[in-house]
């Protein structure tokens, strides 16, 4: 975003200071405005979110709902969930003349977001934060939420998208990635497990976050506990297995999602255990038998799904996820596939761990 555009946007929200690019998200453009109080300014990615006003409607309603619960529990509603800052016209977002949509949140200070962590205890706090988030939304009227990305975690549909990208080979990259494609197709044997169980009714539809990557929770800089679940663009009806599995994909890996030295990438069972302990401390009482049974599988499935999404984007010429270097999406896909194979080899140990906390 150029300076003039940034100034225009800031003026619409009465933000007067300079804004600097901020954070490591793959989707939106995020800026920190070091005003008093500090604010987060974001341009919503309209390539990803086709109806940004529906995204904002969901976020406003969900955060207002959460604020009431946080207040009732004696917490701090400005710190434990996002606060949408209105424009000078009293709206939740600003639309510029090109149709781009911008929003502002209160900055949650004295906090840290991690792409990866060394200490497994952080995963306990992450699990607790995501579990609490889900529990607090347990009685939110799910059918009032817009489906901001249709079939977001429909893994079989993601497999179909991959097959289409292979057939089209738009960016001419297929020849060099045969082994990766073979892996992706072989592991598609798992793809339908969660959607089938949802269709059967053994895994219920709940209000879920759907993008529980580790850096979508902010931790207190001192206590290191989870403070706030952020990045609420994809809050919509889904399965709790999506939230559990996706958090482990990023959180229980031994390294970053784009680490290219794959010898360094494995699924850390200690981190898995801490996350399961934290998440189940908030949610165990309401889970169905099938949900419990599928907890280990969800880590594989969500990692696999993300891997094939990266691979699809690579084949299509990097149009969805932000990339910061050549082959970035391919590196990410290979990293996820390494993790998938490792998770598969650890299913039994994961099931034993789950038994301890359910
Ligand atoms: P994306 O969809 O691109 O991932 P996010 O909403 O997750 O966008 O924001 C990107 C990063 O910006 C987060 O990982 C976090 O580090 C930071 N961030 C976002 N909102 C806030 C906030 N309200 N307070 C503090 N940091 C924030
Ligand atoms: C994106 O928005 P961000 O960076 O937190 C993506 C997730 C992927 C993740 C992979 C809306 O998350 O689904 O798992 O990248 N979000 C969207 O890092 O597609
Ligand atoms: Mg994010």
Coordinates of C-alpha atoms and ligand atoms in Angstrom, one line a residue:
X1 CA 0.0 0.0 0.0
X2 CA 1.5 3.4 -0.9
X3 CA 1.8 6.4 1.5
X4 CA -1.1 8.3 0.1
X5 CA -3.5 5.3 0.3
X6 CA -2.4 4.7 3.8
X7 CA -3.0 8.3 4.8
X8 CA -6.5 8.2 3.2
X9 CA -7.4 5.0 5.1
X10 CA -6.0 6.4 8.4
X11 CA -8.1 9.5 8.0
X12 CA -11.3 7.5 7.7
X13 CA -10.6 5.9 11.1
X14 CA -9.2 9.1 12.7
X15 CA -5.8 7.3 12.9
X16 CA -3.3 10.0 12.7
X17 CA 0.1 8.3 13.0
X18 CA 2.2 6.4 10.6
X19 CA 1.4 2.7 10.0
X20 CA 4.0 0.0 9.6
X21 CA 3.6 -3.5 8.0
X22 CA 3.1 -5.9 10.9
X23 CA 2.9 -9.7 11.6
X24 CA 3.3 -12.8 9.6
X25 CA -0.1 -13.6 8.2
X26 CA -0.5 -15.1 4.7
X27 CA -3.8 -13.5 3.8
X28 CA -4.5 -9.9 4.8
X29 CA -2.3 -6.8 4.7
X30 CA -1.7 -5.9 8.4
X31 CA -0.3 -2.6 9.7
X32 CA 0.5 -1.5 13.2
X33 CA -0.5 2.2 14.0
X34 CA 1.6 3.3 16.9
X35 CA -1.0 5.8 18.1
X36 CA -2.3 6.1 21.7
X37 CA -4.0 3.7 22.0
X38 CA -2.2 1.5 19.4
X39 CA -4.3 0.1 16.6
X40 CA -4.1 -2.7 14.0
X41 CA -5.2 -1.7 10.5
X42 CA -5.9 -4.4 7.9
X43 CA -6.9 -4.6 4.3
X44 CA -9.1 -7.7 3.9
X45 CA -8.0 -9.9 1.1
X46 CA -10.9 -9.8 -1.3
X47 CA -9.4 -12.5 -3.5
X48 CA -9.8 -14.9 -0.5
X49 CA -12.9 -13.3 1.0
X50 CA -15.4 -12.7 -1.7
X51 CA -17.9 -11.0 0.6
X52 CA -15.8 -8.9 3.0
X53 CA -18.9 -7.2 4.5
X54 CA -20.2 -10.7 5.6
X55 CA -16.8 -11.3 7.2
X56 CA -17.1 -8.1 9.2
X57 CA -20.7 -8.8 10.1
X58 CA -19.6 -12.2 11.6
X59 CA -16.7 -10.7 13.4
X60 CA -18.7 -7.9 14.9
X61 CA -21.4 -10.1 16.1
X62 CA -19.1 -12.8 17.5
X63 CA -16.9 -10.4 19.3
X64 CA -19.8 -8.6 20.9
X65 CA -21.1 -12.0 22.0
X66 CA -17.7 -13.0 23.4
X67 CA -17.4 -9.6 25.2
X68 CA -20.6 -10.3 27.2
X69 CA -19.3 -13.7 28.3
X70 CA -15.8 -12.3 29.1
X71 CA -17.4 -9.6 31.3
X72 CA -19.6 -12.2 33.0
X73 CA -16.5 -14.3 33.8
X74 CA -14.8 -11.2 35.3
X75 CA -12.3 -10.9 32.4
X76 CA -11.1 -7.9 30.3
X77 CA -13.3 -7.6 27.2
X78 CA -10.7 -5.3 25.4
X79 CA -7.9 -7.8 25.8
X80 CA -9.5 -11.2 25.6
X81 CA -11.2 -10.7 22.3
X82 CA -10.8 -8.4 19.3
X83 CA -12.5 -4.9 19.4
X84 CA -13.6 -3.5 16.1
X85 CA -12.9 0.2 15.8
X86 CA -15.5 2.2 13.8
X87 CA -14.9 4.6 11.0
X88 CA -15.6 8.3 11.4
X89 CA -19.0 7.5 9.9
X90 CA -19.8 4.9 12.5
X91 CA -19.2 1.8 10.2
X92 CA -17.3 -1.4 11.0
X93 CA -15.1 -1.0 7.9
X94 CA -14.2 1.4 5.2
X95 CA -14.6 0.7 1.5
X96 CA -12.4 2.7 -0.8
X97 CA -13.2 3.7 -4.4
X98 CA -11.6 0.5 -5.7
X99 CA -13.8 -1.6 -3.5
X100 CA -11.0 -2.6 -1.2
X101 CA -12.2 -3.1 2.4
X102 CA -10.2 -1.9 5.5
X103 CA -10.8 -2.5 9.1
X104 CA -9.2 -1.4 12.4
X105 CA -8.9 -3.3 15.7
X106 CA -7.6 -2.2 19.0
X107 CA -4.0 -3.5 19.3
X108 CA -3.6 -6.1 22.0
X109 CA -0.4 -4.9 23.6
X110 CA 2.0 -6.7 25.9
X111 CA 1.5 -9.8 24.0
X112 CA 3.4 -12.1 21.6
X113 CA 2.4 -14.2 18.6
X114 CA 4.6 -17.2 17.8
X115 CA 5.2 -19.0 14.4
X116 CA 6.8 -21.8 16.3
X117 CA 7.7 -22.4 20.0
X118 CA 10.5 -24.2 21.8
X119 CA 8.7 -24.8 25.1
X120 CA 5.8 -27.4 25.0
X121 CA 4.0 -25.5 27.8
X122 CA 3.1 -22.8 25.2
X123 CA 1.0 -25.5 23.5
X124 CA -0.9 -26.1 26.8
X125 CA -1.8 -22.4 26.8
X126 CA -2.6 -22.4 23.1
X127 CA -4.9 -25.4 23.6
X128 CA -6.6 -23.7 26.6
X129 CA -7.2 -20.5 24.6
X130 CA -8.7 -22.3 21.5
X131 CA -10.7 -24.7 23.7
X132 CA -12.1 -21.7 25.7
X133 CA -12.9 -19.9 22.5
X134 CA -14.9 -22.8 21.3
X135 CA -16.6 -23.3 24.7
X136 CA -17.6 -19.7 24.9
X137 CA -19.2 -19.9 21.4
X138 CA -21.0 -23.2 22.2
X139 CA -24.4 -21.4 22.5
X140 CA -23.8 -18.9 19.7
X141 CA -26.6 -19.3 17.0
X142 CA -24.6 -21.0 14.3
X143 CA -27.1 -20.5 11.5
X144 CA -26.8 -16.7 11.9
X145 CA -23.2 -16.8 10.7
X146 CA -22.2 -16.3 7.1
X147 CA -20.1 -19.1 5.6
X148 CA -17.2 -16.7 4.6
X149 CA -15.4 -19.3 2.6
X150 CA -17.6 -22.1 1.4
X151 CA -16.3 -25.6 2.0
X152 CA -13.2 -24.2 3.6
X153 CA -12.2 -27.5 5.3
X154 CA -13.9 -29.9 2.9
X155 CA -10.8 -31.9 2.3
X156 CA -12.2 -34.1 -0.6
X157 CA -13.0 -30.8 -2.4
X158 CA -9.4 -29.6 -1.8
X159 CA -8.3 -32.9 -3.4
X160 CA -10.5 -32.2 -6.4
X161 CA -8.9 -28.7 -6.6
X162 CA -5.5 -30.2 -6.6
X163 CA -6.4 -32.7 -9.3
X164 CA -7.7 -29.8 -11.4
X165 CA -4.5 -27.8 -10.9
X166 CA -2.5 -30.9 -11.9
X167 CA -4.6 -31.3 -15.1
X168 CA -4.3 -27.6 -16.0
X169 CA -0.6 -27.2 -15.0
X170 CA -1.1 -23.4 -15.4
X171 CA 2.3 -22.4 -14.2
X172 CA 4.1 -25.2 -16.0
X173 CA 5.6 -26.6 -12.8
X174 CA 4.2 -30.1 -12.8
X175 CA 7.2 -32.0 -14.2
X176 CA 9.5 -31.1 -11.3
X177 CA 7.1 -32.1 -8.5
X178 CA 6.1 -35.6 -9.4
X179 CA 7.0 -37.2 -6.1
X180 CA 5.1 -34.5 -4.2
X181 CA 2.0 -35.0 -6.3
X182 CA 2.3 -38.8 -5.8
X183 CA 2.4 -38.3 -2.1
X184 CA -0.6 -36.0 -2.1
X185 CA -2.7 -38.4 -4.2
X186 CA -1.7 -41.4 -2.1
X187 CA -2.7 -39.7 1.2
X188 CA -6.0 -38.6 -0.3
X189 CA -7.2 -42.0 1.2
X190 CA -7.8 -40.1 4.4
X191 CA -9.5 -37.1 2.9
X192 CA -13.2 -37.9 3.5
X193 CA -13.0 -39.1 7.2
X194 CA -14.3 -35.9 8.9
X195 CA -16.8 -34.9 6.3
X196 CA -18.3 -38.4 6.2
X197 CA -18.6 -38.5 10.0
X198 CA -20.3 -35.1 9.9
X199 CA -22.7 -36.3 7.3
X200 CA -23.5 -39.3 9.5
X201 CA -24.0 -37.0 12.5
X202 CA -21.3 -38.6 14.7
X203 CA -19.3 -35.4 14.5
X204 CA -21.6 -32.5 15.1
X205 CA -21.6 -29.1 13.4
X206 CA -20.4 -26.4 15.9
X207 CA -19.3 -22.8 15.7
X208 CA -15.5 -23.0 15.1
X209 CA -12.6 -20.8 14.3
X210 CA -11.3 -22.7 11.3
X211 CA -7.9 -21.1 11.2
X212 CA -6.2 -22.0 14.5
X213 CA -2.7 -21.5 13.4
X214 CA -0.4 -20.9 16.4
X215 CA 0.2 -17.3 15.4
X216 CA -3.5 -16.7 15.6
X217 CA -3.4 -16.7 19.3
X218 CA -1.7 -13.9 21.3
X219 CA 0.1 -14.8 24.5
X220 CA 0.7 -12.6 27.5
X221 CA 4.3 -11.3 27.3
X222 CA 4.9 -12.0 31.0
X223 CA 2.8 -14.9 32.1
X224 CA 3.0 -16.5 28.6
X225 CA -0.6 -17.6 28.9
X226 CA -3.0 -17.4 26.0
X227 CA -4.7 -14.0 26.1
X228 CA -6.7 -13.7 22.9
X229 CA -7.7 -15.7 19.8
X230 CA -7.4 -13.5 16.8
X231 CA -7.9 -13.7 13.0
X232 CA -11.7 -14.3 13.1
X233 CA -12.3 -14.1 9.4
X234 CA -13.2 -17.7 9.1
X235 CA -15.3 -18.1 12.2
X236 CA -18.3 -20.2 10.9
X237 CA -20.0 -23.5 11.4
X238 CA -17.5 -26.3 11.2
X239 CA -16.1 -29.2 13.2
X240 CA -14.1 -28.8 16.4
X241 CA -11.7 -31.3 14.8
X242 CA -10.7 -28.6 12.3
X243 CA -9.6 -26.4 15.2
X244 CA -7.9 -29.1 17.1
X245 CA -6.0 -30.5 14.0
X246 CA -5.1 -27.2 12.5
X247 CA -3.6 -25.9 15.7
X248 CA -1.4 -29.0 16.0
X249 CA -0.3 -28.7 12.3
X250 CA 1.5 -25.5 13.2
X251 CA 1.9 -25.7 16.9
X252 CA 3.2 -29.3 17.4
X253 CA 5.7 -29.1 14.5
X254 CA 9.3 -29.1 15.5
X255 CA 9.9 -26.1 13.2
X256 CA 8.4 -23.4 11.0
X257 CA 5.9 -24.2 8.3
X258 CA 8.4 -23.2 5.6
X259 CA 11.5 -24.8 7.0
X260 CA 13.3 -26.4 4.1
X261 CA 15.7 -28.7 6.0
X262 CA 13.2 -31.5 6.4
X263 CA 15.5 -33.4 8.7
X264 CA 14.5 -30.9 11.3
X265 CA 10.8 -31.4 10.8
X266 CA 8.9 -33.9 13.0
X267 CA 5.7 -34.0 15.0
X268 CA 6.5 -33.3 18.6
X269 CA 4.4 -35.6 20.9
X270 CA 5.2 -33.6 23.9
X271 CA 3.7 -30.5 22.2
X272 CA 0.7 -32.7 21.1
X273 CA 0.2 -33.8 24.7
X274 CA 0.3 -30.3 26.1
X275 CA -2.1 -29.0 23.5
X276 CA -4.5 -31.9 24.0
X277 CA -4.4 -31.3 27.8
X278 CA -5.2 -27.6 27.4
X279 CA -7.9 -28.0 24.8
X280 CA -9.6 -30.9 26.6
X281 CA -9.5 -29.0 29.9
X282 CA -12.1 -26.7 28.3
X283 CA -14.0 -29.0 26.0
X284 CA -13.8 -32.6 27.1
X285 CA -17.3 -32.7 28.7
X286 CA -19.1 -31.8 25.4
X287 CA -17.2 -34.0 22.9
X288 CA -18.8 -37.0 21.2
X289 CA -17.1 -40.4 21.1
X290 CA -16.3 -40.0 17.5
X291 CA -14.8 -36.6 18.0
X292 CA -12.5 -38.0 20.7
X293 CA -11.6 -41.0 18.5
X294 CA -10.7 -38.6 15.6
X295 CA -8.5 -36.2 17.5
X296 CA -5.2 -37.8 16.3
X297 CA -6.5 -38.2 12.8
X298 CA -7.5 -34.5 12.7
X299 CA -3.9 -33.5 13.1
X300 CA -3.0 -35.6 10.0
X301 CA -5.9 -34.5 8.0
X302 CA -5.6 -30.7 8.6
X303 CA -1.9 -30.9 7.9
X304 CA -2.5 -32.9 4.7
X305 CA -5.2 -30.4 3.6
X306 CA -2.9 -27.5 4.2
X307 CA -0.1 -29.2 2.3
X308 CA -2.3 -29.9 -0.7
X309 CA -3.5 -26.3 -0.6
X310 CA 0.1 -25.1 -0.8
X311 CA 0.8 -27.5 -3.6
X312 CA -2.3 -26.5 -5.5
X313 CA -1.3 -22.8 -5.2
X314 CA 2.2 -23.6 -6.4
X315 CA 0.8 -25.3 -9.5
X316 CA -1.5 -22.4 -10.1
X317 CA 1.3 -19.9 -9.9
X318 CA 1.0 -18.6 -6.3
X319 CA -2.2 -16.7 -6.4
X320 CA -3.7 -17.4 -2.9
X321 CA -1.0 -17.5 -0.2
X322 CA 1.4 -14.6 0.1
X323 CA 4.9 -15.8 -0.8
X324 CA 8.2 -14.2 0.1
X325 CA 10.6 -16.3 -2.0
X326 CA 10.7 -18.5 -5.1
X327 CA 9.2 -21.9 -4.5
X328 CA 7.8 -20.8 -1.1
X329 CA 4.6 -22.7 -1.6
X330 CA 6.4 -25.8 -2.7
X331 CA 8.7 -25.6 0.4
X332 CA 5.6 -25.3 2.6
X333 CA 3.9 -28.2 0.9
X334 CA 6.9 -30.5 1.3
X335 CA 7.3 -29.4 4.9
X336 CA 3.6 -30.3 5.6
X337 CA 3.9 -33.7 3.9
X338 CA 6.9 -34.6 6.0
X339 CA 4.8 -33.8 9.0
X340 CA 1.9 -35.9 7.7
X341 CA 4.0 -39.0 7.3
X342 CA 5.4 -38.5 10.8
X343 CA 1.9 -38.0 12.4
X344 CA 0.8 -41.2 10.7
X345 CA 3.5 -43.2 12.4
X346 CA 2.5 -41.8 15.8
X347 CA -1.2 -42.4 15.8
X348 CA -1.1 -45.0 18.5
X349 CA 0.9 -42.9 20.9
X350 CA -1.4 -40.0 20.2
X351 CA -4.5 -42.1 21.0
X352 CA -2.9 -43.1 24.3
X353 CA -2.2 -39.5 25.2
X354 CA -5.8 -38.5 24.4
X355 CA -7.1 -41.1 26.7
X356 CA -5.4 -39.4 29.6
X357 CA -7.3 -36.1 29.2
X358 CA -10.7 -37.0 27.8
Ligands
LIG1 P1 -3.9 -12.9 8.5 O1 -5.3 -13.4 8.1 O2 -3.1 -12.3 7.3 O3 -3.1 -14.1 9.1 P2 -4.1 -11.8 11.2 O4 -5.4 -11.2 11.5 O5 -3.8 -13.1 11.7 O6 -4.0 -11.8 9.5 O7 -3.0 -10.8 11.6 C1 -1.6 -11.0 11.3 C2 -0.8 -10.9 12.5 O8 -1.0 -9.5 13.1 C3 -1.2 -11.8 13.6 O9 -0.5 -13.1 13.5 C4 -0.7 -11.0 14.9 O10 0.7 -11.2 15.0 C5 -0.9 -9.5 14.5 N1 -2.2 -9.0 15.0 C6 -3.4 -9.1 14.3 N2 -4.4 -8.5 15.1 C7 -3.8 -8.1 16.2 C8 -4.3 -7.3 17.4 N3 -5.5 -6.9 17.5 N4 -3.4 -7.0 18.4 C9 -2.1 -7.5 18.3 N5 -1.6 -8.1 17.2 C10 -2.4 -8.4 16.2
LIG2 C1 -3.7 -18.9 6.2 O1 -4.5 -16.2 7.6 P1 -3.4 -17.0 8.2 O2 -2.1 -16.7 7.7 O3 -3.6 -17.1 9.7 C2 -4.9 -19.6 5.8 C3 -5.0 -20.9 6.6 C4 -3.8 -21.8 6.4 C5 -2.6 -20.9 6.8 C6 -1.3 -21.7 6.5 C7 -8.1 -17.8 5.3 O4 -3.8 -18.5 7.6 O5 -6.2 -21.6 6.2 O6 -3.9 -22.9 7.3 O7 -2.5 -19.7 6.1 N1 -6.1 -18.8 6.0 C8 -7.0 -18.7 5.0 O8 -0.2 -21.0 7.1 O9 -6.9 -19.3 3.9
LIG3 MG1 -3.4 -15.0 10.9

